[in-house]
C-alpha cells in the first residue's frame, strides 16, 4: 500500500495574545515551533530561516532560535529529538526602533540530517511591522477561519472518491467593499471546488453564478470548500494550503493548512466465469476476472476452499500484482485426481460439488470471507459402460497378441534406417578443436542407411539446449526401373537416379543422385547402392553458426509409418562459437602537440591519428571535442560510407534532412580514412591472429579550428557486442590552438559625444483621418506647420563604445510617453542614418510614433561602456508642440474600451494559478531565460505597461524574454493595463524567486601571493585582476557595493523588448 508518511510533524503558533504576527518597532515578538518525531528512532534536524525578497533581508539579523526551557541561550544545531517525543523552539524577533514598517515574508525550513535526499519541510510565515501612530488601524486586515478545524494529530478523515465540505468564514475588517477569492495552490483542480454564495450586489431577480465572496465593510461572510479527491488517490496524509486572496490587496498573503488523511480502501471484486460447469474426466478451466477497486497496489494470491478430495485445483499464476483500477484475468484449472477417476464409474447420479475462492494471508479481509463461489457437476457414467470396457479390453489384448505373432514373430524383422556416421570437419584454420567465430560456416560428414524407408530428414541446431533453427528435407520414393521418372525429378528436395556399375567394388553408384541445395554450386550429398541398401552419403555439408555460445547439431530420421517420432537421432559434439571481437583503440594523438594561428591561417589545420583493432566490426566512431572544464566544443558521429566499405572510409553521419546523393560523397564532408598495418600478435590466440587486422586511421579538420584549448575523446560503437563488453574510449591531452599574438597596443578609444540633437521642424499639426476634413485642414493650415509624426535629427561622434541609443519622449507633465532603443547595428540598416566606420553617426528625419496633439520633449540617451563601467550622456530638445486639428462637427461619443487582461503567463503557465515561482540557480551554470506572454484586449485608449522594466510596451506585442540572475533574490513582475480616457486599470503580478543550489566549497584556497602584489591571478584563467564584465551589473556605477565571492553578479542591463515581436 502506498501511503504518505510524515516522520516529522511541525506546528507553528504565536506566543502573543493577538496571534496576528504584528509588532511595533522596538518590541519583541515570538512564535512557538513544535516539532514532533513520529519515527521509532532518534533523528537530528537543522532549522533555519530564509527570506522571500530583498525587503525581508533584515529578518536574518533580528531573529534568534531558543529552546523553550533554555531562555537567553542560542539554539545548538543539529538538534537531537528522541523517538516519539516532541521539542518546542521559540523564534524571537527583536525589531529595532528604526525598523521600516511593512510586511516581511519568510520561510521556516526544517531538514533531517540523516535523510539528505528528502527535501526540507517549508512553512511560509509573515511578520508585519506597524507604524507607531497607526497601530490601531493595523487590525483592518481580513481574517478567515476553517470549520471544522484540523491539525497534524487530528486530521480530517476522508475516503477516496468521497467529498468533504469545509466552511470558510471570512471577515472584512477594512473600510472598503472587497471581494475575496479562495484557492488551494497545492492541489489540482480536480481535487476541490469552491462554492460562493450569491452576491448581494446583484440586482434582485437576476440569477448569475458568482466567482468570489463580496463583503461590505465590517461584514462577515461564508463560502464552502468542497474537497473531492480522485477515487484511486493513494492513501496517506495530505497537507493542502488554503489561500484567501483580497481583490483590494492582492499582495496580502492569508494562508491556512488543512490536515487531511485519505483512508485506505481494500475493495476487491472477483467474478468467476462460468459459475457452473460440468466435468467428466477431462480438465476444465474457470476464468477469474479480478478488479482492484482500492487505492493502493496489492499482491493477490488466491486459494481454493474445496469441500471434496476428488479434484485438483491449480492456478496458472501463483500471485498477481494489481494497481488501483487495474483489471486482470486468472485461469483456474480443475482436473480429477489420478486415482479418483474410477469413482465416476460407480456414480449412479451426477453430483454437484461447490468450491469457494478466498485470499491467502490477506490482512484486509476476514479469513472466513468468500470472494466468489463456483460449482462443478460431476457427470456419472452408465453401469453397462463399465462392463463393456472390460470386455473390450480382453478383446484388444487378444488382437494385439495375434498381430504381434503374425507380424514380428512369424518372420524376421526388416532392417530400419539409421545414421551410421556423423562427424565435424576441421575448421578453416585447420584445427579440430570445435571452436569457431560467430557467422562462420561449419561442415560435417554424415551417412544414412536404408534411405528407401526414410520419409523426412530434419536438421536441428541447439544453443544452450534451446532450439534456434530447424530444416526439413523430404525424401520421395521413385521407381528405379521406370525410364519415365528419370526426367521428372529436377526440382529441390528430389533425387535424380542414374545407375553406374563399379567393377572394382561390385556395386551400383548413383553419382548424379544429389540432395539439392540451391545456394551451393557443388552439391555435398550423393546416393550409393550396395545390394538392397541405399546409402545417402554427405560430405562437407555446410551449416552457418548464427549465434555465439555452446552449439550442438542434431539429425533426426522420420519414416512414413510414424512422422511424429524419429526412428533415429544423432548429435554432434559441442561446438564453441565465439562472439564477434570488440574493436579496440590502442592510441589517439594529433600530428602536433600544439598549434598556433598566423595572419595567413587564422584557423590551423589539426589532424587526429589513432590505431584501431577489428575495424570490420566498427559501426560508428563518436568524436567529442571538450574544453578543459568538460564543456562541449562540438560532437560528431562518423559512419561507414557503405555496408561493404572496401576502402575503410567513414564520413560524418548524414542528418535527417540530407537526401541528396551528393551529401553522401566523401569529398563533400569531413572523412576518416583507415589504412591496414601489420598483423597484431600476442593479443589474441593463435587461431584468431590471422583474422584480426590493425588499422591506422586519421581525420583532418581541413577548415581549421578556432583558437582555444581542446581535449578530443574518441569512442567506438561495435556492430555487435555482448552483455559484458565495454566500449573502447580514448582521450588526448589538452591540445592548445594559440591565437594570433597581439600587436602593439592601440591608442585609447575616445568616449562618444552628442554633437547635435534636434527635430526636423519646430511646429506640427495633427492630421484628421477623414479625407474631406484633411483637405479643409491643409487649406487652412499655416505654411510653417508640418504634419506629424515628429522626425528627429542627431549627430554622434566616436560610436565605438556605444552599447545602446535610446530616444525618450516626455509629455507636458514630464511623464514617460514613448521610448525606442537602437543599437549601432540597427542604425546601419536605416536609410536615414549614415554610420561611418569607427567614427560618427549621422541620422536625419528619423520618424517617431507620436502623432497626437500635445507638447513633447525628447531626450537622446547614449549608453556606453568605458573600461568596466557603464555611463550615459543625455541631450534634450526644447518642447515641440503638435497643434490640434481644426474643430469639426462633433460625432456621437464612442463608449470607452473596457480594460481586460485575457491571460498573463510565465513559460506558458498561467500566473494566476502559480503567483509565486521558485527557480533554482547554480553559480556556474547560466539559467535559461523566462518567457513572459500576455494578451490584452486592444483598444484606442488602452496602454500596456510591464513593471519594473521595460515600462510601456506596444499593445500588439505579446511576449518578452527576461534573463534570470544567478544570485538568490526575489523580484515582482507586474502587467498593468490602463484606459487613458477613463483611468480604469487592471493589474496582474507574479513573484520570481531564485534559490541558490550551489553546494558549498569544501576547501578554502590560499591567497595567491601574486594577487597581493597587484599582479593578475594566473591560477584561475579567464578572471583578470580587475573586475570582469560579468561583475559590473550595478545600476549605480558610482556607489560601491560589498562583493560576495560566493555569489554571481546581477544582470548588467534590464530586460529588453523582443525585436521579433514588433509590428
GROMACS .gro file of C-alpha atoms in nm, residues 52 65 87-88 149 243 294 318 328 404 496 566 648 712 722 755 785 793 1042:
model
   19
   52UNK     CA    1   1.142   3.571   0.035
   65UNK     CA    2   1.615   3.047   1.794
   87UNK     CA    3   1.055   1.962   2.112
   88UNK     CA    4   0.939   2.325   2.149
  149UNK     CA    5  -1.063   2.271   1.215
  243UNK     CA    6  -0.510   3.078   0.038
  294UNK     CA    7  -0.895   0.012  -0.386
  318UNK     CA    8   0.058  -1.815  -0.805
  328UNK     CA    9  -0.675  -0.880  -1.496
  404UNK     CA   10   0.247  -5.936  -3.276
  496UNK     CA   11   1.757  -3.792  -5.990
  566UNK     CA   12   1.203  -4.006  -3.508
  648UNK     CA   13   3.761   0.168  -4.496
  712UNK     CA   14   3.949   1.510  -2.807
  722UNK     CA   15   2.800  -0.892  -2.580
  755UNK     CA   16   2.722   6.690  -3.135
  785UNK     CA   17   0.327   7.373  -3.964
  793UNK     CA   18   1.798   6.454  -3.635
 1042UNK     CA   19   3.021   4.498  -0.098
   0.00000   0.00000   0.00000
